[in-house]
GROMACS .gro file of C-alpha atoms in nm:
model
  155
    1UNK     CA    1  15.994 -10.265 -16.390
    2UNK     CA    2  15.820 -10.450 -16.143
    3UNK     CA    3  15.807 -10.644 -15.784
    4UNK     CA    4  15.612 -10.896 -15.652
    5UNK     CA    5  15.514 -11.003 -15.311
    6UNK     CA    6  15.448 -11.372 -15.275
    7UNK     CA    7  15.267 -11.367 -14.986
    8UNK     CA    8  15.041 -11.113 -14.807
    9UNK     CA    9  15.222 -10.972 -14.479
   10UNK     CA   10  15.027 -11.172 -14.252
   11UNK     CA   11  15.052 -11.522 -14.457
   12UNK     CA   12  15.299 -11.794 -14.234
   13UNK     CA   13  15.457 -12.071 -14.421
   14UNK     CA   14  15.279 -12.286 -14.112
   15UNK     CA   15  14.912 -12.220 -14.289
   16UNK     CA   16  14.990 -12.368 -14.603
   17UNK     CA   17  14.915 -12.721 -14.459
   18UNK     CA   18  14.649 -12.616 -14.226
   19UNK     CA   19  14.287 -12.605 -14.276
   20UNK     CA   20  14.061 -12.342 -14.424
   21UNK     CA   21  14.384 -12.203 -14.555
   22UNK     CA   22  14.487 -12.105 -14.911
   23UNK     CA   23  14.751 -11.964 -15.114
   24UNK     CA   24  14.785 -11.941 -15.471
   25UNK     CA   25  14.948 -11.685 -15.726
   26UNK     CA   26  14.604 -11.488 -15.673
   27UNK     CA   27  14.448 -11.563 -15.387
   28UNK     CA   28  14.466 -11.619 -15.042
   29UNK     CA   29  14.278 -11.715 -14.741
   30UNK     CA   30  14.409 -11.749 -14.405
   31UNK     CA   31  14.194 -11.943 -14.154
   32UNK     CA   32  13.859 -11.957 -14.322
   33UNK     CA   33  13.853 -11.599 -14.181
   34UNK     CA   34  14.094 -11.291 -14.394
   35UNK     CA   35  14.072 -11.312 -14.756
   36UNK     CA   36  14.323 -11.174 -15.014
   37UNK     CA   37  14.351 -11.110 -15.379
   38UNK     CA   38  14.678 -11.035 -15.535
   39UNK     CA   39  14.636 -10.666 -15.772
   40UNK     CA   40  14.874 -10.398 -15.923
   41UNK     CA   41  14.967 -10.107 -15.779
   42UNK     CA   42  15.100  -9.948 -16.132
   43UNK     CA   43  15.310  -9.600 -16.146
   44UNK     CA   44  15.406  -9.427 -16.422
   45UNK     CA   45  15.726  -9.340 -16.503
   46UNK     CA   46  15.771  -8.978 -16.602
   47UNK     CA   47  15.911  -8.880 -16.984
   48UNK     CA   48  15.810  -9.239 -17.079
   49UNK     CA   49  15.536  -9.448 -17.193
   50UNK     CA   50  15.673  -9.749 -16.955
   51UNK     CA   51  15.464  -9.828 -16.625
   52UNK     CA   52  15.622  -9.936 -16.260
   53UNK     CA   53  15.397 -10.238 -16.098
   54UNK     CA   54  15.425 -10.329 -15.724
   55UNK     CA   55  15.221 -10.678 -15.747
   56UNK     CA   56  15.074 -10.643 -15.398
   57UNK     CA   57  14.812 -10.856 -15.142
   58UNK     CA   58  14.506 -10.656 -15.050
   59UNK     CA   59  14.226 -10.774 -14.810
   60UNK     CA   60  13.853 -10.798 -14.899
   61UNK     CA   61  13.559 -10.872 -14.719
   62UNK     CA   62  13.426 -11.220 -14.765
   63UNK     CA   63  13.148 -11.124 -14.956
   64UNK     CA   64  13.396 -10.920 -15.184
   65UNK     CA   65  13.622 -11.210 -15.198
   66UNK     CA   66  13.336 -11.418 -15.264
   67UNK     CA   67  13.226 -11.254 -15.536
   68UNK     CA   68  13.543 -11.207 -15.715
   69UNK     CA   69  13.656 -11.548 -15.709
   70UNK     CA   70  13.271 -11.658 -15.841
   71UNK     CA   71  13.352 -11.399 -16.159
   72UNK     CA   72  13.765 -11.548 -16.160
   73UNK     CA   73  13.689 -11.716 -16.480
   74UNK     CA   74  13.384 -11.497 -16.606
   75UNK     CA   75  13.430 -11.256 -16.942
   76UNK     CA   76  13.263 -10.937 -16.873
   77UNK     CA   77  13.386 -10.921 -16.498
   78UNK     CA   78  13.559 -10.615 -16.574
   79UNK     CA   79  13.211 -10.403 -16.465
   80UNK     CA   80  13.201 -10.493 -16.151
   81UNK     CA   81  13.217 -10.211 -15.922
   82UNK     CA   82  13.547 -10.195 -15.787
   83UNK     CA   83  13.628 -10.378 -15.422
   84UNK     CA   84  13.691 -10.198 -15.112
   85UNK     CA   85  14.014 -10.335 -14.955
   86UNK     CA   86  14.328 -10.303 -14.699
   87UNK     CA   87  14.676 -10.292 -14.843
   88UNK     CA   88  14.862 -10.622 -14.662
   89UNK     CA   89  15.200 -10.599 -14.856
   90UNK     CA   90  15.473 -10.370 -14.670
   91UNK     CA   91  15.711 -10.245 -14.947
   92UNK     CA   92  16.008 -10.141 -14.772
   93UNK     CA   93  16.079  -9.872 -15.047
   94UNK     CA   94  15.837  -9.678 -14.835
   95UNK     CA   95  15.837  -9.507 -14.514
   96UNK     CA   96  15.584  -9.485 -14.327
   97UNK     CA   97  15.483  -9.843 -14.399
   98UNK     CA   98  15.258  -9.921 -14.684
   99UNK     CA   99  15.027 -10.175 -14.476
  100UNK     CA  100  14.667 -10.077 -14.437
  101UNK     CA  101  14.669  -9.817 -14.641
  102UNK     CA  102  14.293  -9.838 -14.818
  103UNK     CA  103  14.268  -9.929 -15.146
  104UNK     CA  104  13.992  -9.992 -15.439
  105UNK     CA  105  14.048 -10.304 -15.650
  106UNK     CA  106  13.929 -10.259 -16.047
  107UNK     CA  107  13.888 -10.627 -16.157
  108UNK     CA  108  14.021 -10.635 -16.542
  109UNK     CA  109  13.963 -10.898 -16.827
  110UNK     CA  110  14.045 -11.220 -16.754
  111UNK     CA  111  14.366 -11.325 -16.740
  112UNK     CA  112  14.450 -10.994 -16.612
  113UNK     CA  113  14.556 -10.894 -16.248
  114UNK     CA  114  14.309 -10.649 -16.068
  115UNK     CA  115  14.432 -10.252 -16.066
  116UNK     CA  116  14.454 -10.135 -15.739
  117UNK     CA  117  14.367  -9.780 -15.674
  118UNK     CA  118  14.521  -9.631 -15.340
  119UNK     CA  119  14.358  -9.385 -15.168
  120UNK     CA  120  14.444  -9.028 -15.275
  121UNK     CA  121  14.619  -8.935 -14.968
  122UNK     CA  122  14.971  -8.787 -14.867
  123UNK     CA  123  15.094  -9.095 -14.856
  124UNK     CA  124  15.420  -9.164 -15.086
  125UNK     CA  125  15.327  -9.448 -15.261
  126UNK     CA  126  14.956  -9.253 -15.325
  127UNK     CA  127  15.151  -8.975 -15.408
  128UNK     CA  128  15.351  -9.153 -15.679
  129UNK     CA  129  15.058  -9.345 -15.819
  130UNK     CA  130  14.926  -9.030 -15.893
  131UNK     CA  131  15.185  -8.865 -16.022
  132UNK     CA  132  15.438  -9.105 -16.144
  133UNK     CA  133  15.810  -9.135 -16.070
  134UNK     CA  134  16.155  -9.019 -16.245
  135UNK     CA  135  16.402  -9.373 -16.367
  136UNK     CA  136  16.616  -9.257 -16.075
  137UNK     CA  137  16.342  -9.307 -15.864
  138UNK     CA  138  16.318  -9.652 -16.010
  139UNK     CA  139  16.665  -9.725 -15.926
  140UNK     CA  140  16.617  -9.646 -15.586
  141UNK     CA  141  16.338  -9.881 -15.517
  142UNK     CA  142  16.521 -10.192 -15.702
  143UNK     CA  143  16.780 -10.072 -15.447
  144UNK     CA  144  16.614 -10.099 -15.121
  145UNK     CA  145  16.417 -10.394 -15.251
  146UNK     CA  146  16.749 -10.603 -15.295
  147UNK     CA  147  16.878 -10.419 -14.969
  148UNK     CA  148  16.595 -10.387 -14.689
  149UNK     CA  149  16.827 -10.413 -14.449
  150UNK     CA  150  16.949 -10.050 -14.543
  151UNK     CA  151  16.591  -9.953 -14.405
  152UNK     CA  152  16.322  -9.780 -14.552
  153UNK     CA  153  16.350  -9.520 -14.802
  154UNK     CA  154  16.216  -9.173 -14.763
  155UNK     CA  155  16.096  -9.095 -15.110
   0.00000   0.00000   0.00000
């Protein structure tokens, strides 16, 4: 009931040994320059009290990032305001692509991964956040996430 991108789009294997570079299972800096954080995009499934996650690299302005990683570790981080951010994780479930859409990022408890809040727009995968999708619809995704090849999905 969930998918996880390793990487943000815009990561290359070839920055993991170069300086001011960064990534871990949360975070992610490229250059000294684009910062990342690693949230949930969550969907409910309709008829059932179960919950579809797309575990998903959005950008943040340094100060942002800054912040966030200073309160990583920090009980109470939870009221923070929520982050302003870019979506940098194309899910190929989706058409048109899912990069850039804009996002808000709710930090949680520790030792929970942000919630990311798209942008209510006409978007699919806006549209399904906010109004959840059927198990078929499940199916299909796991489908053209094994497959992308097949090419994007029109939801």
């Amino acid at each position: 009931m969930n998918h996880t991108a390793e990487a943000p789009a815009v990561w290359d294997p070839a920055f993991a040994d170069a300086d001011g570079c960064l990534l871990s299972s949360d975070q992610c800096v490229i250059g000294a320059q684009h910062y990342f954080v690693k949230g949930l995009i969550e969907i409910p499934v309709i008829g059932s009290d179960e919950v579809f996650s797309w575990a998903v690299w959005v950008s943040l302005s340094r100060e942002n990032f800054s912040r966030a990683a200073d309160l990583w570790d920090t009980a109470g981080r939870e009221s923070e305001e929520p982050y302003f951010g870019w979506l940098t994780t194309d899910l190929a479930a989706y058409s048109p692509t899912t990069l850039n859409l804009k996002t808000h990022v709710h930090t949680r408890p520790v030792g929970e991964r942000p919630f990311v809040e798209l942008e209510p727009t006409a978007h699919p995968l806006a549209v399904e956040q906010r109004t959840g999708i059927t198990r078929d619809r499940v199916g299909e995704i796991a489908a053209a996430m094994l497959h992308p090849s097949l090419g994007r999905k029109q939801p």
